[in-house]
Amino acid sequence: MDKVYNKDTATMIWRKFLEPDFATAVLSNADPLTIRSIRTSFTDGVADLNPASSRLWHIPAILPDGWALYSFDMLKRRIVVLDPAVGPFGFSNRQVNMHTYVSDKLHSALFRCLQIMFENCHCSCGEWTRSFPVLMIENMEKYNYGAGTTFLAWNFDGEKFQIPVMKDNLERHKNWLLYEVMRTNGNKSMIPSDAIEAIKGSFLAL
């Protein structure tokens, strides 16, 4: 779905998603490139592209606290940690330590994979910074962490969130996401058209 709504060009990819199994493999000390779907996700649609011309590389991860997103900003050479478990009061010392450890491992693995998968890779892994933005003005329930992570990924533009991280906006996003999944090409589930339209009517349609 992200490919459909991205405003990419032949030479610039706005954001690139890697599947969660990438983080799972890395944190298990396994080689992520031994997994075929991960190898494919690196070059899918961008085989001839310099990875540095992608603004954001998003890596979702499932952690003990729930889902989190690590956004690698190629323009500013920084890792932005987006964690829906962090409320309006910011990261605890424990959370900072955990995300520092995880992001360090993902950082090393990502650039190793980029060097292997792209002959024209001209991006460096040195001198990167890390940021821990406070995302929400409200706490998010744990059962929403998964959907919340997709909300953060789709609305983060590298500097800020295009849509505020609030419960009402998250509910609209969940309805919209369900609607888009239902009408995705290749979806073979038998879903009545009136059910899809009912979901569509519960939020602001495109």
Short mmCIF file of C-alpha atoms in Angstrom, two decimals:
data_model
loop_
_atom_site.label_atom_id
_atom_site.label_comp_id
_atom_site.label_asym_id
_atom_site.label_seq_id
_atom_site.Cartn_x
_atom_site.Cartn_y
_atom_site.Cartn_z
CA MET A 1 0.00 0.00 0.00
CA ASP A 2 2.84 2.35 0.75
CA LYS A 3 3.99 2.15 -2.87
CA VAL A 4 0.56 3.31 -4.04
CA TYR A 5 0.52 6.46 -1.92
CA ASN A 6 4.19 7.39 -2.04
CA LYS A 7 5.20 10.34 -4.20
CA ASP A 8 8.42 8.73 -5.38
CA THR A 9 10.34 9.62 -8.53
CA ALA A 10 12.82 7.69 -10.64
CA THR A 11 15.73 9.03 -8.60
CA MET A 12 14.26 9.66 -5.15
CA ILE A 13 12.43 7.36 -2.76
CA TRP A 14 10.64 9.24 0.00
CA ARG A 15 10.54 6.34 2.43
CA LYS A 16 11.47 2.70 2.29
CA PHE A 17 10.03 0.05 4.59
CA LEU A 18 11.81 -3.11 5.66
CA GLU A 19 9.73 -5.95 7.03
CA PRO A 20 9.70 -6.60 10.81
CA ASP A 21 11.56 -9.88 10.27
CA PHE A 22 14.65 -7.80 9.52
CA ALA A 23 14.76 -6.52 13.10
CA THR A 24 13.83 -9.95 14.48
CA ALA A 25 16.71 -11.58 12.61
CA VAL A 26 19.21 -8.90 13.62
CA LEU A 27 18.24 -9.04 17.29
CA SER A 28 18.56 -12.84 17.15
CA ASN A 29 22.13 -12.44 15.84
CA ALA A 30 21.12 -14.03 12.54
CA ASP A 31 22.05 -12.81 9.06
CA PRO A 32 18.91 -11.06 7.72
CA LEU A 33 20.04 -11.55 4.12
CA THR A 34 19.57 -15.31 4.46
CA ILE A 35 15.81 -14.61 4.39
CA ARG A 36 14.61 -14.31 0.80
CA SER A 37 11.78 -11.87 1.48
CA ILE A 38 14.20 -9.50 3.23
CA ARG A 39 16.65 -9.59 0.32
CA THR A 40 13.75 -8.83 -2.01
CA SER A 41 12.48 -5.98 0.16
CA PHE A 42 15.81 -4.16 -0.20
CA THR A 43 15.74 -4.01 -4.00
CA ASP A 44 12.02 -4.19 -4.75
CA GLY A 45 11.48 -1.37 -7.26
CA VAL A 46 14.78 0.33 -6.45
CA ALA A 47 17.46 -2.06 -7.72
CA ASP A 48 19.36 0.71 -9.56
CA LEU A 49 18.93 3.35 -6.89
CA ASN A 50 21.59 4.78 -4.61
CA PRO A 51 20.25 4.05 -1.09
CA ALA A 52 21.34 7.50 0.04
CA SER A 53 18.68 9.00 -2.25
CA SER A 54 16.00 7.52 0.00
CA ARG A 55 15.05 10.01 2.71
CA LEU A 56 13.76 7.61 5.36
CA TRP A 57 14.37 3.91 5.87
CA HIS A 58 11.73 2.59 8.29
CA ILE A 59 12.45 -0.54 10.33
CA PRO A 60 9.59 -1.72 12.59
CA ALA A 61 10.50 -4.02 15.48
CA ILE A 62 8.58 -6.05 18.02
CA LEU A 63 10.18 -5.59 21.45
CA PRO A 64 9.31 -6.62 25.03
CA ASP A 65 7.28 -3.41 25.45
CA GLY A 66 5.49 -3.84 22.12
CA TRP A 67 6.01 -2.41 18.64
CA ALA A 68 8.44 0.42 17.87
CA LEU A 69 9.77 2.06 14.73
CA TYR A 70 13.33 3.08 13.92
CA SER A 71 13.48 5.70 11.19
CA PHE A 72 16.89 6.09 9.53
CA ASP A 73 17.10 9.58 8.05
CA MET A 74 19.66 9.48 5.22
CA LEU A 75 19.52 13.25 4.75
CA LYS A 76 20.35 14.21 8.34
CA ARG A 77 22.26 11.04 9.21
CA ARG A 78 20.25 10.33 12.32
CA ILE A 79 18.12 7.57 13.79
CA VAL A 80 14.71 8.70 15.03
CA VAL A 81 13.21 6.35 17.62
CA LEU A 82 9.40 6.29 17.44
CA ASP A 83 7.83 4.33 20.26
CA PRO A 84 4.05 4.34 20.88
CA ALA A 85 4.66 3.04 24.41
CA VAL A 86 6.23 6.38 25.35
CA GLY A 87 3.60 8.71 26.71
CA PRO A 88 3.57 12.50 26.95
CA PHE A 89 6.27 12.52 29.64
CA GLY A 90 9.01 11.10 27.43
CA PHE A 91 11.41 8.17 27.52
CA SER A 92 12.55 6.60 30.77
CA ASN A 93 16.23 5.75 31.26
CA ARG A 94 15.38 2.08 30.73
CA GLN A 95 13.66 2.83 27.43
CA VAL A 96 16.54 4.99 26.22
CA ASN A 97 19.04 2.23 27.04
CA MET A 98 16.92 -0.42 25.31
CA HIS A 99 16.40 1.64 22.16
CA THR A 100 20.05 2.65 22.03
CA TYR A 101 21.06 -1.01 22.08
CA VAL A 102 18.48 -2.02 19.46
CA SER A 103 19.13 0.91 17.14
CA ASP A 104 22.90 0.32 17.28
CA LYS A 105 22.42 -3.28 16.13
CA LEU A 106 19.95 -2.28 13.41
CA HIS A 107 22.24 0.50 12.24
CA SER A 108 25.21 -1.83 11.78
CA ALA A 109 23.11 -4.49 10.07
CA LEU A 110 21.32 -2.03 7.78
CA PHE A 111 24.51 -0.53 6.39
CA ARG A 112 26.14 -3.91 6.01
CA CYS A 113 23.15 -5.03 3.94
CA LEU A 114 23.16 -1.84 1.87
CA GLN A 115 26.84 -2.33 1.01
CA ILE A 116 26.12 -5.90 -0.10
CA MET A 117 22.87 -5.26 -1.98
CA PHE A 118 23.77 -2.02 -3.78
CA GLU A 119 26.97 -1.69 -5.79
CA ASN A 120 26.45 2.08 -6.03
CA CYS A 121 25.93 2.59 -2.30
CA HIS A 122 27.64 5.84 -1.34
CA CYS A 123 26.19 6.31 2.14
CA SER A 124 28.31 6.11 5.27
CA CYS A 125 27.36 4.68 8.64
CA GLY A 126 29.75 6.94 10.52
CA GLU A 127 28.88 9.98 12.64
CA TRP A 128 25.16 9.33 12.95
CA THR A 129 23.11 10.83 15.75
CA ARG A 130 20.00 9.55 17.52
CA SER A 131 16.85 11.33 18.67
CA PHE A 132 14.01 10.33 20.99
CA PRO A 133 11.07 12.62 20.20
CA VAL A 134 8.08 12.82 22.54
CA LEU A 135 5.25 11.80 20.25
CA MET A 136 1.98 12.03 22.07
CA ILE A 137 -0.11 14.36 24.07
CA GLU A 138 -2.10 11.33 25.27
CA ASN A 139 -1.15 7.84 26.40
CA MET A 140 -1.79 5.04 23.92
CA GLU A 141 -3.27 1.72 25.03
CA LYS A 142 -0.98 -1.27 24.57
CA TYR A 143 -3.39 -3.04 22.22
CA ASN A 144 -2.99 -0.09 19.85
CA TYR A 145 0.81 -0.20 19.68
CA GLY A 146 0.84 -2.15 16.40
CA ALA A 147 -1.60 0.14 14.61
CA GLY A 148 0.03 3.09 16.35
CA THR A 149 3.38 2.18 14.84
CA THR A 150 1.92 2.22 11.33
CA PHE A 151 0.34 5.60 12.12
CA LEU A 152 3.71 6.98 13.22
CA ALA A 153 5.44 5.61 10.13
CA TRP A 154 2.93 6.99 7.65
CA ASN A 155 2.72 10.45 9.22
CA PHE A 156 6.33 11.16 10.15
CA ASP A 157 7.95 13.39 7.52
CA GLY A 158 11.44 13.39 8.98
CA GLU A 159 10.80 16.42 11.18
CA LYS A 160 7.30 16.21 12.59
CA PHE A 161 4.00 14.38 12.33
CA GLN A 162 1.76 15.57 9.52
CA ILE A 163 -1.26 14.51 11.61
CA PRO A 164 -1.17 14.92 15.42
CA VAL A 165 -0.76 11.72 17.43
CA MET A 166 -4.14 11.69 19.16
CA LYS A 167 -6.63 8.94 19.92
CA ASP A 168 -9.26 10.23 17.49
CA ASN A 169 -6.74 10.38 14.67
CA LEU A 170 -5.50 6.89 15.52
CA GLU A 171 -9.04 5.51 15.31
CA ARG A 172 -9.50 7.11 11.87
CA HIS A 173 -6.18 5.65 10.79
CA LYS A 174 -7.19 2.15 11.93
CA ASN A 175 -10.44 2.35 9.96
CA TRP A 176 -8.64 3.68 6.91
CA LEU A 177 -5.98 0.96 7.17
CA LEU A 178 -8.62 -1.77 7.40
CA TYR A 179 -10.41 -0.32 4.38
CA GLU A 180 -7.21 -0.23 2.31
CA VAL A 181 -6.27 -3.79 3.29
CA MET A 182 -9.72 -5.02 2.27
CA ARG A 183 -9.46 -3.49 -1.19
CA THR A 184 -5.81 -4.33 -1.83
CA ASN A 185 -5.16 -6.11 -5.12
CA GLY A 186 -4.90 -9.85 -4.52
CA ASN A 187 -7.14 -9.87 -1.46
CA LYS A 188 -9.18 -13.06 -1.87
CA SER A 189 -11.41 -12.72 1.18
CA MET A 190 -15.14 -12.61 0.47
CA ILE A 191 -16.06 -9.19 1.82
CA PRO A 192 -19.46 -7.70 0.92
CA SER A 193 -19.08 -4.37 -0.84
CA ASP A 194 -21.55 -2.74 1.55
CA ALA A 195 -19.30 -3.73 4.47
CA ILE A 196 -16.34 -2.02 2.83
CA GLU A 197 -18.38 1.10 2.16
CA ALA A 198 -19.60 1.12 5.78
CA ILE A 199 -16.00 1.16 6.95
CA LYS A 200 -15.17 3.84 4.42
CA GLY A 201 -18.02 5.97 5.70
CA SER A 202 -16.63 5.94 9.24
CA PHE A 203 -13.72 8.20 8.38
CA LEU A 204 -12.81 10.88 5.89
CA ALA A 205 -12.33 9.02 2.60
CA LEU A 206 -9.57 9.87 0.17
#
